[in-house]
Each structure stands twice: as structure tokens, then as C-alpha cells.
Amino acid sequence: MDKHLLGGLSAAEFLRDYWQKQPLLVRNAIPGFAGLLDYTALQALACEDEAQARLIRETKAGWALDHGPFKPSDFKPKARLPWTLLVQELNHHLASARDLLQQFDFIPHARLDDLMVSYAVPGGGVGAHFDSYDVFLLQGSGQRRWQISAQTDLTLVDGAPLKILQNFVPEHEWVLNPGDMLYLPPHYAHNGVAVDACTTYSIGFRAPSVQEIATQFLVYLQDKLDLPGMYQDADLALQSHPGEIGDAMLNQVADMIARVGWQRADIADFLGRYLTEPKPHLFFDPPEPALTQSAFARRAHKQGIALAPKSLMLWRGNTFYLNGEPLAAMPDATTLQQLADRRRLAGAQITASLLIALYPLYLDGYVVLGQAGD
Ligand code: SIN
Ligand code: CO
């Protein structure tokens, strides 16, 4: 990590004093940063089929939200009213976006969501709101005025297509210049308004709710459960009310449900799968044409390999998870840990047995041959 990124704080100091605790404004966090792509390239991206893009406009009737993919004519201002274009998952599309995310490797990958970019015309923004995420708001080109508040009143405007705070009372305000960055913990009220046409890059970290984790764990458990036996009542006593659910029935079902159990290993396995599960709109592109195993091995030795930009890989102990599934017995755990940590491996690091194990992942489009910038 570059020493400017956290304004001279070490990663450990930042985690101790700011992460999930309080906002941090860093002037010149990335010296010379002016954004990763210009407006024309951003528009083109927002018109691609897979792009997760939103257009937010302030109309006379209130906020309006449209989802992409868009057509170039959608960006022609209909009236002189402010608007903003947001594109998620820039890291799936740009090597420079993946390099930028690497600077935030002091936060575990399991917490990372994605890199989003917003482009706004003067006066544009998404309104005063809060997010459930931790976010680093990095100013690209132009200037944006940020107002923030520790307020606990997080009541939202009813019926708006966006989350807009009903009563936003700013406590601090700054104008961010290119390369400046603002960190905000979850649920911190904020409002960013473009001073001139500007771009802002949001490095977002997911923070699942207890409800989400528990619900997803139950879904996982359902697939794993294997409980023998049946309801039995050879000792059925005569009931005076046939419509009543009797105590004996309730007791027996309570005992059945008490047999639903799990170990810490089940939770670890659930987490590995859940945290690497690709979002439902994502599809992987197998190589076209696919190299044979020996040609793949030769090229991988020369060029190295990388995780495909959409791939998510995490590990715990000797178990590796890639895109929602555990990898079956893999050789070279230390090298694989590096693949998960750095998203790439140099050719010299990859043994012949690892190449054999990686080949099916290459055919799935989960792993790609490395190239400069990948
Ligand atoms: C924006 O970039 O306009 C919105 C980012 C945010 O407030 O989370
Ligand atoms: Co926000």
C-alpha cells in the first residue's frame, strides 16, 4: 500500500481507529489520480449488455431511476436538470480497476464487493442517503462536494425509487479534488453533489446482515441434511379431540428438529461457498478456442495465469473455494494461497501437477492465461 493512501496512517492504525468507527478524509490519497476512464468510455460501458448501470435523474416530479444497459441517446439531457450515471463492477472490465483494488488489500477479499464509478453533471448526485456498506469514495476527475452526518435518524422518504433520507442534517462538508478520498463506515449519512462534471470511484465492502447470513446458512444446511427415521406413534393414545395437535406429537417433532445440527466445519464450508458465489447476473466465458492441456501448460509457464476478472477465490486451511464451489484435492497449497491473495501467479511458480489441476478451471473460464496488466 502506498503511504499516501490513508494519509500517512498505517493500515493497522486505520483499522484500529477508523474502520467501521468513523469517517476519514484523505487529501491526495492517490497523487496524480484523475480517474480510470473518460466519459465516452464510461458511456460505452454502460451500453454493454452485462454492465450493471443506473441513471439517476432529478426531475420536477422527484427522483427517477433507470437501469441499463442503455443506448447512447439515453445520455442526452432532456432538460437542464442534474443527472448521474453509475456503473458497478468496473473491476470486471478494466485491468486498471483491478490494480486500484489491490491497493485496498489491507481489507480481506471476503469483505470486498466491487469498484463502482459515477459520472455526474454539475449539481448531480444520488441524494442524501446511507449505505449498509463500508465505502472509500475516491475522487476521479472534477470536484464533488461531500456532506456527511453521524445522525441516527435514518428515516427514508416514502415511495422514492432511491433511498433518500427524509431529514439530512450535514455536520461536515468538504470539496474533494482529484485523488482525494473519503472513507465512510456503514450507516453514515452522506450526500455528494458534483461541483463541476466529475467522476467518483467507490470501493465498496459488503457487510451482510445477520438475517442474510442465517437465511443463507439454512439454505446450505437444507442441502446437507440427511436424517434417518420417520414419525412413529405405535403408542398412540386415544384422543378425545381428533382436531387437536396433541402433546405427544409436539414432543416427538421437537425431538426430530433437535437433531438438526452443525459443526464449525459446516460453517466454514458454508462461508467459503457463500462468499465466493458469483452474483446471479454473472456468466463465465470459456476460452474460445480452448487450448489443449499441453498447450495450456506451455503458455502458462511463459505468461503465468490469473483469476478471471469475475472470479472470486478464498481459502481456509487447505480448502480452496472458487466461484461458489470447493476445489477438489489440489496440490501446492502455498502457491494456491498466493493465487487467491494476489489473483495471479507467475509462470515459474506453477508446478506441472498444479497445471493439471488448473486446466479444468481454465476450461470453465474461471482462470485465464496471464498477460501484462491482467
Ligand atoms: C456517487 O458516486 O455519486 C454515489 C456514491 C455514494 O454515495 O455511495
Ligand atoms: Co453512498
mmCIF file of C-alpha atoms and ligand atoms in Angstrom:
data_model
loop_
_atom_site.group_PDB
_atom_site.id
_atom_site.type_symbol
_atom_site.label_atom_id
_atom_site.label_comp_id
_atom_site.label_asym_id
_atom_site.label_seq_id
_atom_site.Cartn_x
_atom_site.Cartn_y
_atom_site.Cartn_z
ATOM 1 C CA MET A 1 0.000 0.000 0.000
ATOM 2 C CA ASP A 2 1.245 3.485 -0.878
ATOM 3 C CA LYS A 3 1.893 5.679 2.178
ATOM 4 C CA HIS A 4 -0.394 8.433 0.876
ATOM 5 C CA LEU A 5 -3.456 6.186 0.596
ATOM 6 C CA LEU A 6 -4.503 6.549 4.241
ATOM 7 C CA GLY A 7 -2.950 9.980 4.745
ATOM 8 C CA GLY A 8 0.191 8.649 6.444
ATOM 9 C CA LEU A 9 -1.665 6.172 8.681
ATOM 10 C CA SER A 10 -0.516 2.585 8.537
ATOM 11 C CA ALA A 11 -3.142 0.002 7.596
ATOM 12 C CA ALA A 12 -3.095 -1.247 11.203
ATOM 13 C CA GLU A 13 -3.697 2.285 12.547
ATOM 14 C CA PHE A 14 -6.524 2.831 10.106
ATOM 15 C CA LEU A 15 -8.180 -0.456 11.118
ATOM 16 C CA ARG A 16 -7.791 0.362 14.813
ATOM 17 C CA ASP A 17 -9.058 3.949 14.730
ATOM 18 C CA TYR A 18 -11.334 4.378 11.681
ATOM 19 C CA TRP A 19 -12.562 1.143 10.056
ATOM 20 C CA GLN A 20 -16.257 0.711 10.950
ATOM 21 C CA LYS A 21 -15.859 3.510 13.532
ATOM 22 C CA GLN A 22 -15.559 6.955 11.997
ATOM 23 C CA PRO A 23 -15.071 8.716 8.663
ATOM 24 C CA LEU A 24 -11.628 9.648 7.381
ATOM 25 C CA LEU A 25 -10.892 12.331 4.799
ATOM 26 C CA VAL A 26 -7.585 11.860 2.993
ATOM 27 C CA ARG A 27 -6.337 14.669 0.781
ATOM 28 C CA ASN A 28 -4.219 13.442 -2.111
ATOM 29 C CA ALA A 29 -4.702 9.772 -1.247
ATOM 30 C CA ILE A 30 -3.595 8.810 -4.756
ATOM 31 C CA PRO A 31 -1.364 11.609 -6.062
ATOM 32 C CA GLY A 32 -1.999 12.311 -9.726
ATOM 33 C CA PHE A 33 -5.194 10.192 -9.850
ATOM 34 C CA ALA A 34 -7.691 11.590 -12.339
ATOM 35 C CA GLY A 35 -9.919 8.581 -12.935
ATOM 36 C CA LEU A 36 -9.621 5.330 -14.857
ATOM 37 C CA LEU A 37 -11.724 6.047 -17.911
ATOM 38 C CA ASP A 38 -13.156 9.092 -19.647
ATOM 39 C CA TYR A 39 -16.825 9.852 -20.093
ATOM 40 C CA THR A 40 -17.006 8.436 -23.637
ATOM 41 C CA ALA A 41 -15.566 5.089 -22.462
ATOM 42 C CA LEU A 42 -17.893 5.068 -19.449
ATOM 43 C CA GLN A 43 -20.940 5.685 -21.656
ATOM 44 C CA ALA A 44 -19.844 2.844 -23.934
ATOM 45 C CA LEU A 45 -19.523 0.544 -20.912
ATOM 46 C CA ALA A 46 -22.994 1.498 -19.676
ATOM 47 C CA CYS A 47 -24.361 0.408 -23.076
ATOM 48 C CA GLU A 48 -22.838 -3.103 -22.864
ATOM 49 C CA ASP A 49 -25.217 -5.998 -22.172
ATOM 50 C CA GLU A 50 -23.582 -7.212 -18.966
ATOM 51 C CA ALA A 51 -22.993 -3.761 -17.467
ATOM 52 C CA GLN A 52 -24.666 -3.019 -14.152
ATOM 53 C CA ALA A 53 -25.519 0.593 -14.851
ATOM 54 C CA ARG A 54 -28.034 3.044 -13.395
ATOM 55 C CA LEU A 55 -29.061 6.506 -14.490
ATOM 56 C CA ILE A 56 -30.418 8.751 -11.770
ATOM 57 C CA ARG A 57 -32.168 11.971 -12.626
ATOM 58 C CA GLU A 58 -33.752 14.681 -10.565
ATOM 59 C CA THR A 59 -36.982 15.522 -12.338
ATOM 60 C CA LYS A 60 -39.605 18.103 -11.438
ATOM 61 C CA ALA A 61 -41.696 15.214 -10.096
ATOM 62 C CA GLY A 62 -38.853 13.868 -7.924
ATOM 63 C CA TRP A 63 -36.076 11.310 -8.301
ATOM 64 C CA ALA A 64 -36.108 8.986 -11.317
ATOM 65 C CA LEU A 65 -34.091 5.768 -11.632
ATOM 66 C CA ASP A 66 -33.442 3.780 -14.795
ATOM 67 C CA HIS A 67 -31.421 0.594 -15.147
ATOM 68 C CA GLY A 68 -29.056 -0.227 -18.014
ATOM 69 C CA PRO A 69 -27.973 -1.439 -20.424
ATOM 70 C CA PHE A 70 -28.524 1.968 -22.060
ATOM 71 C CA LYS A 71 -28.418 3.388 -25.577
ATOM 72 C CA PRO A 72 -26.186 6.404 -26.285
ATOM 73 C CA SER A 73 -29.303 8.575 -26.774
ATOM 74 C CA ASP A 74 -30.290 7.933 -23.114
ATOM 75 C CA PHE A 75 -27.490 10.257 -22.045
ATOM 76 C CA LYS A 76 -28.780 13.272 -23.964
ATOM 77 C CA PRO A 77 -30.047 15.619 -21.260
ATOM 78 C CA LYS A 78 -33.795 16.090 -21.722
ATOM 79 C CA ALA A 79 -33.896 19.213 -19.627
ATOM 80 C CA ARG A 80 -31.266 21.160 -17.738
ATOM 81 C CA LEU A 81 -31.798 19.007 -14.705
ATOM 82 C CA PRO A 82 -28.942 17.274 -12.893
ATOM 83 C CA TRP A 83 -28.282 13.592 -13.515
ATOM 84 C CA THR A 84 -25.712 10.997 -12.713
ATOM 85 C CA LEU A 85 -24.647 7.705 -14.315
ATOM 86 C CA LEU A 86 -23.405 4.875 -12.090
ATOM 87 C CA VAL A 87 -21.620 1.748 -13.312
ATOM 88 C CA GLN A 88 -20.827 -1.125 -10.940
ATOM 89 C CA GLU A 89 -18.168 -3.815 -11.217
ATOM 90 C CA LEU A 90 -15.605 -1.748 -13.058
ATOM 91 C CA ASN A 91 -13.064 -4.342 -11.884
ATOM 92 C CA HIS A 92 -14.698 -6.881 -14.217
ATOM 93 C CA HIS A 93 -13.961 -4.666 -17.175
ATOM 94 C CA LEU A 94 -10.676 -2.827 -16.559
ATOM 95 C CA ALA A 95 -7.227 -4.091 -15.531
ATOM 96 C CA SER A 96 -6.542 -0.617 -14.080
ATOM 97 C CA ALA A 97 -9.605 -1.042 -11.818
ATOM 98 C CA ARG A 98 -8.249 -4.374 -10.546
ATOM 99 C CA ASP A 99 -4.880 -2.716 -9.866
ATOM 100 C CA LEU A 100 -6.636 0.031 -7.926
ATOM 101 C CA LEU A 101 -8.494 -2.529 -5.790
ATOM 102 C CA GLN A 102 -5.176 -4.183 -4.941
ATOM 103 C CA GLN A 103 -4.228 -1.065 -3.013
ATOM 104 C CA PHE A 104 -7.084 -1.972 -0.629
ATOM 105 C CA ASP A 105 -5.728 -5.445 0.072
ATOM 106 C CA PHE A 106 -5.350 -4.496 3.726
ATOM 107 C CA ILE A 107 -9.044 -5.433 3.961
ATOM 108 C CA PRO A 108 -9.792 -9.175 3.435
ATOM 109 C CA HIS A 109 -11.104 -10.081 -0.019
ATOM 110 C CA ALA A 110 -14.044 -11.766 1.712
ATOM 111 C CA ARG A 111 -15.315 -8.254 2.532
ATOM 112 C CA LEU A 112 -14.822 -6.723 -0.909
ATOM 113 C CA ASP A 113 -17.814 -6.044 -3.090
ATOM 114 C CA ASP A 114 -16.689 -4.105 -6.143
ATOM 115 C CA LEU A 115 -15.457 -0.886 -7.671
ATOM 116 C CA MET A 116 -18.222 1.442 -8.842
ATOM 117 C CA VAL A 117 -17.825 4.653 -10.797
ATOM 118 C CA SER A 118 -20.233 7.559 -11.012
ATOM 119 C CA TYR A 119 -20.265 10.368 -13.530
ATOM 120 C CA ALA A 120 -22.332 13.436 -12.675
ATOM 121 C CA VAL A 121 -23.070 16.706 -14.439
ATOM 122 C CA PRO A 122 -22.760 19.858 -12.281
ATOM 123 C CA GLY A 123 -25.285 19.653 -9.436
ATOM 124 C CA GLY A 124 -25.761 15.885 -9.980
ATOM 125 C CA GLY A 125 -25.759 13.269 -7.233
ATOM 126 C CA VAL A 126 -27.807 10.423 -5.832
ATOM 127 C CA GLY A 127 -29.296 12.398 -2.933
ATOM 128 C CA ALA A 128 -28.639 12.249 0.815
ATOM 129 C CA HIS A 129 -28.597 8.604 1.905
ATOM 130 C CA PHE A 130 -26.717 5.966 3.853
ATOM 131 C CA ASP A 131 -25.258 2.663 2.716
ATOM 132 C CA SER A 132 -25.037 -0.666 4.532
ATOM 133 C CA TYR A 133 -21.505 -0.921 3.169
ATOM 134 C CA ASP A 134 -18.129 0.433 4.141
ATOM 135 C CA VAL A 135 -17.006 2.628 1.288
ATOM 136 C CA PHE A 136 -13.949 4.554 0.158
ATOM 137 C CA LEU A 137 -15.089 7.409 -2.115
ATOM 138 C CA LEU A 138 -12.168 8.319 -4.325
ATOM 139 C CA GLN A 139 -12.482 11.443 -6.443
ATOM 140 C CA GLY A 140 -11.549 10.978 -10.101
ATOM 141 C CA SER A 141 -11.834 13.928 -12.450
ATOM 142 C CA GLY A 142 -13.536 17.173 -11.395
ATOM 143 C CA GLN A 143 -14.761 18.171 -7.963
ATOM 144 C CA ARG A 144 -17.521 16.871 -5.701
ATOM 145 C CA ARG A 145 -18.849 18.423 -2.500
ATOM 146 C CA TRP A 146 -19.455 15.824 0.213
ATOM 147 C CA GLN A 147 -21.607 16.499 3.238
ATOM 148 C CA ILE A 148 -21.733 13.882 5.981
ATOM 149 C CA SER A 149 -23.544 13.367 9.262
ATOM 150 C CA ALA A 150 -23.401 10.935 12.194
ATOM 151 C CA GLN A 151 -27.169 11.400 12.622
ATOM 152 C CA THR A 152 -29.122 8.445 13.927
ATOM 153 C CA ASP A 153 -32.365 9.491 12.231
ATOM 154 C CA LEU A 154 -32.149 7.305 9.134
ATOM 155 C CA THR A 155 -35.822 7.638 8.147
ATOM 156 C CA LEU A 156 -36.221 7.406 4.383
ATOM 157 C CA VAL A 157 -38.508 9.309 2.048
ATOM 158 C CA ASP A 158 -41.558 7.122 1.369
ATOM 159 C CA GLY A 159 -42.167 5.845 -2.136
ATOM 160 C CA ALA A 160 -38.971 7.242 -3.737
ATOM 161 C CA PRO A 161 -37.216 4.892 -6.202
ATOM 162 C CA LEU A 162 -33.948 5.549 -4.319
ATOM 163 C CA LYS A 163 -33.038 5.520 -0.657
ATOM 164 C CA ILE A 164 -33.261 9.229 0.238
ATOM 165 C CA LEU A 165 -33.015 10.473 3.822
ATOM 166 C CA GLN A 166 -36.033 12.444 4.978
ATOM 167 C CA ASN A 167 -34.115 14.680 7.367
ATOM 168 C CA PHE A 168 -30.465 15.088 6.428
ATOM 169 C CA VAL A 169 -28.578 17.478 8.708
ATOM 170 C CA PRO A 170 -24.958 17.800 7.493
ATOM 171 C CA GLU A 171 -22.268 18.128 10.161
ATOM 172 C CA HIS A 172 -19.141 18.328 7.973
ATOM 173 C CA GLU A 173 -18.568 19.324 4.408
ATOM 174 C CA TRP A 174 -15.577 19.180 2.070
ATOM 175 C CA VAL A 175 -14.942 19.669 -1.625
ATOM 176 C CA LEU A 176 -12.914 16.722 -2.913
ATOM 177 C CA ASN A 177 -10.372 17.219 -5.691
ATOM 178 C CA PRO A 178 -8.958 14.523 -7.983
ATOM 179 C CA GLY A 179 -7.093 11.936 -5.880
ATOM 180 C CA ASP A 180 -8.791 12.919 -2.579
ATOM 181 C CA MET A 181 -10.654 10.153 -0.748
ATOM 182 C CA LEU A 182 -13.324 9.898 1.938
ATOM 183 C CA TYR A 183 -13.853 6.703 3.959
ATOM 184 C CA LEU A 184 -17.333 6.183 5.432
ATOM 185 C CA PRO A 185 -18.422 3.399 7.800
ATOM 186 C CA PRO A 186 -21.808 1.707 7.204
ATOM 187 C CA HIS A 187 -24.947 3.719 8.010
ATOM 188 C CA TYR A 188 -23.132 7.065 7.918
ATOM 189 C CA ALA A 189 -25.380 9.650 6.274
ATOM 190 C CA HIS A 190 -23.832 11.351 3.240
ATOM 191 C CA ASN A 191 -24.610 13.458 0.208
ATOM 192 C CA GLY A 192 -22.238 14.033 -2.702
ATOM 193 C CA VAL A 193 -23.040 16.762 -5.207
ATOM 194 C CA ALA A 194 -20.925 17.370 -8.302
ATOM 195 C CA VAL A 195 -19.407 20.874 -8.332
ATOM 196 C CA ASP A 196 -18.427 20.515 -11.976
ATOM 197 C CA ALA A 197 -18.795 17.462 -14.234
ATOM 198 C CA CYS A 198 -16.982 14.844 -12.198
ATOM 199 C CA THR A 199 -16.326 11.166 -11.597
ATOM 200 C CA THR A 200 -16.176 9.395 -8.232
ATOM 201 C CA TYR A 201 -14.875 5.851 -7.673
ATOM 202 C CA SER A 202 -16.492 3.875 -4.827
ATOM 203 C CA ILE A 203 -14.507 0.995 -3.393
ATOM 204 C CA GLY A 204 -17.304 -0.868 -1.617
ATOM 205 C CA PHE A 205 -17.079 -3.547 1.079
ATOM 206 C CA ARG A 206 -20.045 -5.772 1.750
ATOM 207 C CA ALA A 207 -21.354 -6.264 5.255
ATOM 208 C CA PRO A 208 -24.086 -8.930 5.247
ATOM 209 C CA SER A 209 -26.868 -8.708 7.796
ATOM 210 C CA VAL A 210 -27.353 -11.408 10.430
ATOM 211 C CA GLN A 211 -30.670 -12.216 8.766
ATOM 212 C CA GLU A 212 -28.967 -12.721 5.386
ATOM 213 C CA ILE A 213 -26.228 -14.964 6.825
ATOM 214 C CA ALA A 214 -28.686 -17.026 8.873
ATOM 215 C CA THR A 215 -31.130 -17.450 5.986
ATOM 216 C CA GLN A 216 -28.388 -18.462 3.572
ATOM 217 C CA PHE A 217 -26.930 -20.884 6.124
ATOM 218 C CA LEU A 218 -30.324 -22.568 6.454
ATOM 219 C CA VAL A 219 -30.465 -22.936 2.663
ATOM 220 C CA TYR A 220 -26.987 -24.515 2.758
ATOM 221 C CA LEU A 221 -27.943 -26.812 5.622
ATOM 222 C CA GLN A 222 -31.063 -27.986 3.837
ATOM 223 C CA ASP A 223 -28.911 -29.493 1.082
ATOM 224 C CA LYS A 224 -26.654 -31.261 3.586
ATOM 225 C CA LEU A 225 -29.260 -32.689 5.970
ATOM 226 C CA ASP A 226 -29.607 -36.443 6.000
ATOM 227 C CA LEU A 227 -31.708 -37.514 8.989
ATOM 228 C CA PRO A 228 -32.988 -41.109 9.069
ATOM 229 C CA GLY A 229 -36.275 -42.243 10.616
ATOM 230 C CA MET A 230 -39.975 -41.363 10.436
ATOM 231 C CA TYR A 231 -42.687 -40.102 12.673
ATOM 232 C CA GLN A 232 -43.970 -43.106 14.663
ATOM 233 C CA ASP A 233 -46.847 -43.483 17.089
ATOM 234 C CA ALA A 234 -47.269 -47.154 17.843
ATOM 235 C CA ASP A 235 -48.110 -45.929 21.342
ATOM 236 C CA LEU A 236 -50.904 -43.623 20.123
ATOM 237 C CA ALA A 237 -53.315 -42.922 22.961
ATOM 238 C CA LEU A 238 -56.972 -42.264 22.247
ATOM 239 C CA GLN A 239 -57.585 -38.524 21.801
ATOM 240 C CA SER A 240 -60.939 -37.069 22.786
ATOM 241 C CA HIS A 241 -60.478 -34.268 20.179
ATOM 242 C CA PRO A 242 -59.310 -35.593 16.804
ATOM 243 C CA GLY A 243 -58.777 -31.981 15.642
ATOM 244 C CA GLU A 244 -56.228 -31.243 18.376
ATOM 245 C CA ILE A 245 -52.409 -31.342 17.945
ATOM 246 C CA GLY A 246 -51.517 -33.402 20.996
ATOM 247 C CA ASP A 247 -48.530 -33.112 23.350
ATOM 248 C CA ALA A 248 -47.089 -36.468 22.245
ATOM 249 C CA MET A 249 -46.974 -35.296 18.638
ATOM 250 C CA LEU A 250 -45.413 -31.959 19.587
ATOM 251 C CA ASN A 251 -42.766 -33.666 21.742
ATOM 252 C CA GLN A 252 -41.798 -36.104 19.018
ATOM 253 C CA VAL A 253 -41.466 -33.345 16.390
ATOM 254 C CA ALA A 254 -39.435 -31.223 18.828
ATOM 255 C CA ASP A 255 -37.021 -34.164 19.204
ATOM 256 C CA MET A 256 -36.780 -34.510 15.407
ATOM 257 C CA ILE A 257 -35.937 -30.844 14.978
ATOM 258 C CA ALA A 258 -33.411 -31.006 17.800
ATOM 259 C CA ARG A 259 -31.495 -33.486 15.636
ATOM 260 C CA VAL A 260 -30.746 -30.704 13.115
ATOM 261 C CA GLY A 261 -27.185 -29.797 13.986
ATOM 262 C CA TRP A 262 -23.939 -28.488 12.531
ATOM 263 C CA GLN A 263 -20.260 -28.240 13.284
ATOM 264 C CA ARG A 264 -17.837 -25.357 12.911
ATOM 265 C CA ALA A 265 -16.538 -27.130 9.781
ATOM 266 C CA ASP A 266 -20.028 -26.784 8.241
ATOM 267 C CA ILE A 267 -19.966 -23.058 8.929
ATOM 268 C CA ALA A 268 -16.509 -22.755 7.346
ATOM 269 C CA ASP A 269 -17.686 -24.678 4.288
ATOM 270 C CA PHE A 270 -20.834 -22.541 4.056
ATOM 271 C CA LEU A 271 -18.779 -19.334 4.276
ATOM 272 C CA GLY A 272 -16.347 -20.404 1.566
ATOM 273 C CA ARG A 273 -19.207 -21.201 -0.797
ATOM 274 C CA TYR A 274 -21.387 -18.223 0.114
ATOM 275 C CA LEU A 275 -18.627 -15.614 -0.081
ATOM 276 C CA THR A 276 -17.347 -16.807 -3.462
ATOM 277 C CA GLU A 277 -20.770 -17.320 -5.053
ATOM 278 C CA PRO A 278 -20.896 -15.192 -8.208
ATOM 279 C CA LYS A 279 -23.803 -12.741 -8.388
ATOM 280 C CA PRO A 280 -26.686 -14.216 -10.399
ATOM 281 C CA HIS A 281 -26.222 -11.934 -13.432
ATOM 282 C CA LEU A 282 -22.639 -13.110 -13.988
ATOM 283 C CA PHE A 283 -21.622 -15.735 -16.521
ATOM 284 C CA PHE A 284 -18.137 -17.022 -17.227
ATOM 285 C CA ASP A 285 -16.730 -17.171 -20.718
ATOM 286 C CA PRO A 286 -14.885 -20.421 -21.509
ATOM 287 C CA PRO A 287 -11.808 -19.839 -23.713
ATOM 288 C CA GLU A 288 -12.605 -19.790 -27.426
ATOM 289 C CA PRO A 289 -10.950 -21.841 -28.823
ATOM 290 C CA ALA A 290 -9.680 -23.753 -25.777
ATOM 291 C CA LEU A 291 -6.025 -24.795 -25.792
ATOM 292 C CA THR A 292 -5.134 -28.433 -25.262
ATOM 293 C CA GLN A 293 -3.748 -29.283 -21.844
ATOM 294 C CA SER A 294 -0.144 -29.333 -23.089
ATOM 295 C CA ALA A 295 -0.504 -26.038 -24.993
ATOM 296 C CA PHE A 296 -2.108 -24.500 -21.875
ATOM 297 C CA ALA A 297 0.837 -25.740 -19.782
ATOM 298 C CA ARG A 298 3.390 -24.232 -22.189
ATOM 299 C CA ARG A 299 1.643 -20.856 -22.322
ATOM 300 C CA ALA A 300 1.026 -20.765 -18.562
ATOM 301 C CA HIS A 301 4.749 -21.373 -17.948
ATOM 302 C CA LYS A 302 5.585 -18.423 -20.204
ATOM 303 C CA GLN A 303 2.841 -15.953 -19.287
ATOM 304 C CA GLY A 304 1.677 -17.027 -15.845
ATOM 305 C CA ILE A 305 -2.014 -17.273 -15.006
ATOM 306 C CA ALA A 306 -4.596 -15.063 -13.316
ATOM 307 C CA LEU A 307 -8.062 -15.417 -11.869
ATOM 308 C CA ALA A 308 -10.642 -14.333 -14.438
ATOM 309 C CA PRO A 309 -11.785 -10.790 -13.548
ATOM 310 C CA LYS A 310 -15.202 -12.060 -12.375
ATOM 311 C CA SER A 311 -13.753 -14.953 -10.337
ATOM 312 C CA LEU A 312 -13.860 -14.967 -6.542
ATOM 313 C CA MET A 313 -11.378 -17.177 -4.716
ATOM 314 C CA LEU A 314 -10.952 -17.578 -0.949
ATOM 315 C CA TRP A 315 -9.339 -20.180 1.263
ATOM 316 C CA ARG A 316 -9.283 -21.509 4.759
ATOM 317 C CA GLY A 317 -6.664 -24.049 5.849
ATOM 318 C CA ASN A 318 -6.143 -26.366 2.916
ATOM 319 C CA THR A 319 -9.578 -25.833 1.434
ATOM 320 C CA PHE A 320 -9.958 -23.514 -1.544
ATOM 321 C CA TYR A 321 -13.219 -22.073 -2.819
ATOM 322 C CA LEU A 322 -13.647 -20.703 -6.302
ATOM 323 C CA ASN A 323 -16.904 -19.237 -7.577
ATOM 324 C CA GLY A 324 -19.173 -20.927 -5.078
ATOM 325 C CA GLU A 325 -17.570 -24.404 -5.006
ATOM 326 C CA PRO A 326 -14.752 -26.040 -3.049
ATOM 327 C CA LEU A 327 -11.869 -27.196 -5.246
ATOM 328 C CA ALA A 328 -11.283 -30.937 -5.063
ATOM 329 C CA ALA A 329 -7.908 -32.009 -3.609
ATOM 330 C CA MET A 330 -5.428 -29.516 -5.040
ATOM 331 C CA PRO A 331 -1.623 -29.746 -4.912
ATOM 332 C CA ASP A 332 0.676 -26.874 -3.860
ATOM 333 C CA ALA A 333 -1.486 -25.189 -1.221
ATOM 334 C CA THR A 334 1.016 -22.365 -0.630
ATOM 335 C CA THR A 335 1.055 -21.434 -4.308
ATOM 336 C CA LEU A 336 -2.742 -21.581 -4.442
ATOM 337 C CA GLN A 337 -2.947 -19.291 -1.420
ATOM 338 C CA GLN A 338 -0.935 -16.797 -3.443
ATOM 339 C CA LEU A 339 -3.323 -17.137 -6.352
ATOM 340 C CA ALA A 340 -6.210 -16.271 -4.025
ATOM 341 C CA ASP A 341 -4.309 -13.462 -2.281
ATOM 342 C CA ARG A 342 -2.839 -11.782 -5.385
ATOM 343 C CA ARG A 343 -5.184 -13.082 -8.084
ATOM 344 C CA ARG A 344 -2.224 -14.144 -10.262
ATOM 345 C CA LEU A 345 0.775 -16.449 -10.419
ATOM 346 C CA ALA A 346 3.995 -16.080 -12.352
ATOM 347 C CA GLY A 347 4.825 -18.916 -14.741
ATOM 348 C CA ALA A 348 7.827 -20.033 -12.682
ATOM 349 C CA GLN A 349 5.612 -20.603 -9.619
ATOM 350 C CA ILE A 350 3.344 -23.144 -11.293
ATOM 351 C CA THR A 351 4.338 -26.804 -10.981
ATOM 352 C CA ALA A 352 3.328 -29.453 -13.509
ATOM 353 C CA SER A 353 0.857 -31.039 -11.082
ATOM 354 C CA LEU A 354 -0.746 -27.657 -10.328
ATOM 355 C CA LEU A 355 -1.110 -27.039 -14.062
ATOM 356 C CA ILE A 356 -3.024 -30.296 -14.424
ATOM 357 C CA ALA A 357 -5.318 -29.260 -11.563
ATOM 358 C CA LEU A 358 -5.812 -25.758 -13.020
ATOM 359 C CA TYR A 359 -6.631 -26.920 -16.534
ATOM 360 C CA PRO A 360 -10.351 -27.685 -15.859
ATOM 361 C CA LEU A 361 -10.668 -24.256 -14.220
ATOM 362 C CA TYR A 362 -9.205 -22.710 -17.365
ATOM 363 C CA LEU A 363 -11.799 -24.605 -19.447
ATOM 364 C CA ASP A 364 -14.568 -23.187 -17.207
ATOM 365 C CA GLY A 365 -13.280 -19.661 -17.786
ATOM 366 C CA TYR A 366 -12.501 -19.254 -14.060
ATOM 367 C CA VAL A 367 -8.762 -18.971 -14.626
ATOM 368 C CA VAL A 368 -7.137 -17.223 -17.593
ATOM 369 C CA LEU A 369 -3.651 -17.067 -19.039
ATOM 370 C CA GLY A 370 -1.801 -14.093 -17.633
ATOM 371 C CA GLN A 371 -0.953 -11.061 -19.734
ATOM 372 C CA ALA A 372 0.585 -7.727 -18.989
ATOM 373 C CA GLY A 373 -1.946 -5.750 -16.970
ATOM 374 C CA ASP A 374 -4.113 -8.723 -16.047
HETATM 375 C C1 SIN B 1 -21.844 8.659 -6.135
HETATM 376 O O1 SIN B 1 -20.712 8.348 -6.503
HETATM 377 O O2 SIN B 1 -22.471 9.583 -6.636
HETATM 378 C C2 SIN B 1 -22.537 7.933 -5.038
HETATM 379 C C3 SIN B 1 -21.638 7.183 -4.175
HETATM 380 C C4 SIN B 1 -22.274 7.031 -2.806
HETATM 381 O O3 SIN B 1 -22.789 7.949 -2.254
HETATM 382 O O4 SIN B 1 -22.237 5.932 -2.234
HETATM 383 CO CO CO B 2 -23.470 6.227 -0.681
#
